[in-house]
Every structure is written in C-alpha cells, then in structure tokens.
Amino acid sequence: MIEDLILGASEFKAKCLDILDRVGRREWQRVIITKRGVAVAVLVPPGVEADRVKGLHGFLRGSVVIPPECDLTAPTAGDAFVAKRGVIHR
C-alpha cells in the first residue's frame, strides 16, 4: 500500500471514480486533495466493520454513575399510561 496520494482538485474531479475505487481497494492510505497547493480535503478508506464495532463496544463504560439509593426497577409513573386507556394524543 502506498502511503499517500496528493493531487489537485481538478485532477481529482477528472479521475474521481477511479480514485474512489482504488482507495476502496486500499491502494492508498489516504488521498490529500489540494486547491492552489493548500490541502482542502482528505479521503480515507472506511474502517473495517469489525474494528468499528470493537471501538463502540464498552466505550461509555464507567461514564455513568447510578447512586445506590436509585432503584432502576421501580415504576416511574404513578398513574396508568394514557395509551392504555386508548388516548393517543393529548
């Protein structure tokens, strides 16, 4: 795999579909698109789905604290839900 490809916006526009196919095949790690020599965009292949899922699993672990006096299994509403009585909108 070639590290990076740097090309101007007009060349990217002319070869866009071919470049997208080659990025999808991971021929380049990233494509840097420039305008007047200044980078304006970076195109990278999508991550492997398994890696994306692995990154999501447990990422919030430890970020929520439930006080010991809070019973998550206790009912939260004192009245029966209005939907149970056939009321859809109030």
Coordinates of N, CA and C in Angstrom, one line a residue:
M1 N 0.8 -1.2 0.0 CA 0.0 0.0 0.0 C 0.9 1.2 0.0
I2 N 0.6 2.2 -0.9 CA 1.3 3.4 -1.0 C 0.7 4.3 0.2
E3 N 1.6 5.0 0.8 CA 1.2 5.8 2.0 C 0.1 6.9 1.6
D4 N 0.4 7.9 0.8 CA -0.5 9.0 0.5 C -0.4 9.3 -1.0
L5 N -1.5 9.8 -1.5 CA -1.5 10.4 -2.8 C -2.0 11.9 -2.7
I6 N -1.2 12.8 -3.2 CA -1.6 14.2 -3.2 C -1.9 14.7 -4.6
L7 N -3.0 15.2 -4.8 CA -3.4 15.7 -6.1 C -4.3 16.9 -6.0
G8 N -4.3 17.7 -7.1 CA -5.1 18.9 -7.2 C -6.6 18.6 -7.4
A9 N -7.4 19.5 -7.0 CA -8.9 19.3 -7.1 C -9.3 19.0 -8.5
S10 N -8.7 19.7 -9.5 CA -9.2 19.5 -10.9 C -8.8 18.0 -11.3
E11 N -7.6 17.6 -10.9 CA -7.2 16.2 -11.3 C -8.1 15.2 -10.6
F12 N -8.5 15.5 -9.3 CA -9.4 14.6 -8.5 C -10.7 14.5 -9.2
K13 N -11.2 15.7 -9.6 CA -12.5 15.8 -10.3 C -12.5 14.9 -11.6
A14 N -11.4 15.0 -12.3 CA -11.3 14.2 -13.6 C -11.2 12.7 -13.4
K15 N -10.6 12.3 -12.3 CA -10.4 10.9 -12.0 C -11.1 10.4 -10.8
C16 N -12.1 11.0 -10.3 CA -12.8 10.8 -9.1 C -13.2 9.3 -8.9
L17 N -13.9 8.7 -9.9 CA -14.4 7.4 -9.7 C -13.3 6.3 -9.6
D18 N -12.3 6.5 -10.4 CA -11.1 5.6 -10.4 C -10.4 5.7 -9.0
I19 N -10.2 7.0 -8.5 CA -9.6 7.2 -7.3 C -10.4 6.5 -6.1
L20 N -11.7 6.7 -6.2 CA -12.6 6.1 -5.1 C -12.4 4.6 -5.1
D21 N -12.4 4.0 -6.3 CA -12.2 2.5 -6.4 C -10.9 2.1 -5.8
R22 N -9.8 2.8 -6.1 CA -8.5 2.5 -5.6 C -8.4 2.7 -4.1
V23 N -9.0 3.7 -3.6 CA -9.0 3.9 -2.2 C -9.7 2.8 -1.5
G24 N -10.9 2.4 -2.1 CA -11.6 1.3 -1.5 C -10.8 0.0 -1.5
R25 N -9.9 -0.2 -2.5 CA -9.1 -1.4 -2.5 C -7.8 -1.2 -1.6
R26 N -7.8 -0.1 -1.0 CA -6.7 0.3 -0.1 C -5.3 0.4 -0.7
E27 N -5.3 0.9 -2.0 CA -4.1 1.2 -2.7 C -3.3 2.3 -2.1
W28 N -4.1 3.2 -1.4 CA -3.5 4.4 -0.7 C -4.1 4.4 0.7
Q29 N -3.3 4.9 1.6 CA -3.7 5.1 3.0 C -4.7 6.3 3.0
R30 N -4.4 7.3 2.3 CA -5.2 8.5 2.2 C -4.9 9.3 0.9
V31 N -5.9 10.0 0.5 CA -5.7 10.9 -0.7 C -5.9 12.3 -0.2
I32 N -4.9 13.2 -0.4 CA -5.0 14.6 0.0 C -5.3 15.4 -1.2
I33 N -6.4 16.1 -1.2 CA -6.9 16.9 -2.3 C -6.5 18.4 -2.0
T34 N -5.9 19.0 -3.0 CA -5.4 20.4 -2.7 C -6.1 21.4 -3.7
K35 N -6.1 22.6 -3.3 CA -6.5 23.7 -4.2 C -5.4 24.8 -4.1
R36 N -4.8 25.1 -5.2 CA -3.7 26.1 -5.2 C -2.6 25.7 -4.2
G37 N -2.3 24.4 -4.0 CA -1.3 23.9 -3.2 C -1.6 23.8 -1.7
V38 N -2.9 24.1 -1.3 CA -3.3 24.0 0.0 C -4.3 22.8 0.2
A39 N -4.0 22.0 1.2 CA -4.9 20.8 1.4 C -6.3 21.3 1.8
V40 N -7.3 20.8 1.1 CA -8.7 21.2 1.4 C -9.5 20.0 1.9
A41 N -9.1 18.8 1.6 CA -9.8 17.6 1.9 C -8.9 16.4 2.0
V42 N -9.3 15.4 2.8 CA -8.5 14.2 2.9 C -9.5 13.0 2.8
L43 N -9.2 12.1 1.8 CA -10.1 11.0 1.6 C -9.4 9.7 2.1
V44 N -10.1 9.0 3.0 CA -9.5 7.8 3.5 C -10.5 6.6 3.3
P45 N -10.0 5.4 3.3 CA -10.9 4.3 3.1 C -11.7 4.1 4.4
P46 N -12.9 3.5 4.3 CA -13.6 3.2 5.6 C -12.9 2.2 6.4
G47 N -13.1 2.3 7.7 CA -12.5 1.3 8.6 C -13.2 -0.1 8.4
V48 N -12.5 -1.1 8.8 CA -13.0 -2.4 8.8 C -14.2 -2.5 9.8
E49 N -15.3 -3.1 9.4 CA -16.5 -3.1 10.2 C -16.3 -3.7 11.6
A50 N -15.5 -4.7 11.6 CA -15.2 -5.4 12.9 C -14.5 -4.4 13.9
D51 N -13.6 -3.6 13.3 CA -12.8 -2.7 14.1 C -13.7 -1.5 14.6
R52 N -14.7 -1.1 13.7 CA -15.6 0.0 14.1 C -16.5 -0.5 15.3
V53 N -17.0 -1.8 15.2 CA -17.8 -2.3 16.2 C -17.0 -2.5 17.5
K54 N -15.8 -3.0 17.4 CA -15.0 -3.2 18.6 C -14.7 -1.9 19.3
G55 N -14.6 -0.8 18.5 CA -14.4 0.5 19.1 C -15.6 1.0 19.8
L56 N -16.8 0.6 19.4 CA -18.0 1.1 20.0 C -18.3 0.3 21.3
H57 N -18.0 -1.0 21.3 CA -18.4 -1.8 22.5 C -17.7 -1.3 23.8
G58 N -18.5 -0.9 24.7 CA -18.0 -0.5 26.0 C -17.3 0.9 26.1
F59 N -17.5 1.7 25.1 CA -16.8 3.0 25.1 C -17.4 3.9 26.1
L60 N -18.6 3.7 26.6 CA -19.1 4.5 27.7 C -18.9 3.9 29.1
R61 N -18.3 2.8 29.1 CA -18.1 2.1 30.4 C -17.5 3.0 31.4
G62 N -18.1 3.1 32.6 CA -17.5 3.9 33.7 C -17.9 5.4 33.6
S63 N -18.7 5.8 32.6 CA -19.0 7.2 32.4 C -20.4 7.5 33.1
V64 N -21.1 6.5 33.5 CA -22.4 6.7 34.2 C -22.3 6.2 35.6
V65 N -22.8 7.0 36.5 CA -22.8 6.6 37.9 C -24.2 6.6 38.4
I66 N -24.7 5.5 38.9 CA -26.0 5.4 39.4 C -25.9 5.3 41.0
P67 N -26.5 6.3 41.6 CA -26.5 6.4 43.1 C -27.1 5.1 43.7
P68 N -26.6 4.6 44.8 CA -27.1 3.4 45.4 C -28.6 3.4 45.8
E69 N -29.1 4.6 46.1 CA -30.5 4.8 46.5 C -31.4 4.7 45.3
C70 N -30.9 4.8 44.1 CA -31.8 4.8 42.9 C -32.1 3.3 42.5
D71 N -33.4 3.0 42.5 CA -33.8 1.7 42.1 C -34.3 1.7 40.6
L72 N -33.5 1.2 39.7 CA -33.8 1.3 38.3 C -35.0 0.4 37.9
T73 N -35.4 -0.5 38.8 CA -36.5 -1.4 38.5 C -37.8 -0.9 39.1
A74 N -37.8 0.2 39.8 CA -39.1 0.7 40.4 C -39.9 1.4 39.3
P75 N -41.2 1.4 39.4 CA -42.0 2.1 38.4 C -41.7 3.6 38.5
T76 N -41.8 4.3 37.4 CA -41.5 5.7 37.4 C -42.8 6.6 37.3
A77 N -43.9 6.0 36.9 CA -45.2 6.7 36.8 C -46.1 6.2 37.8
G78 N -46.8 7.2 38.5 CA -47.8 6.8 39.5 C -49.1 6.4 38.9
D79 N -49.5 7.0 37.7 CA -50.8 6.7 37.0 C -50.5 5.7 35.9
A80 N -51.6 5.1 35.5 CA -51.5 4.2 34.3 C -51.3 5.1 33.1
F81 N -50.6 4.5 32.1 CA -50.3 5.3 30.9 C -51.6 5.6 30.2
V82 N -51.7 6.8 29.6 CA -52.9 7.2 28.9 C -53.1 6.3 27.6
A83 N -52.0 5.8 27.1 CA -52.2 5.0 25.9 C -52.9 3.7 26.2
K84 N -52.8 3.3 27.5 CA -53.5 2.1 27.9 C -55.1 2.3 27.9
R85 N -55.4 3.6 28.1 CA -56.9 3.9 28.0 C -57.3 4.3 26.6
G86 N -56.4 4.1 25.6 CA -56.8 4.4 24.2 C -56.5 5.9 23.8
V87 N -55.9 6.7 24.7 CA -55.6 8.1 24.3 C -54.3 8.1 23.6
I88 N -54.3 8.6 22.4 CA -53.0 8.6 21.6 C -52.3 9.9 21.8
H89 N -53.1 11.0 21.6 CA -52.5 12.4 21.7 C -53.2 13.2 22.8
R90 N -52.5 14.0 23.5 CA -53.2 14.9 24.5 C -53.3 16.3 23.9

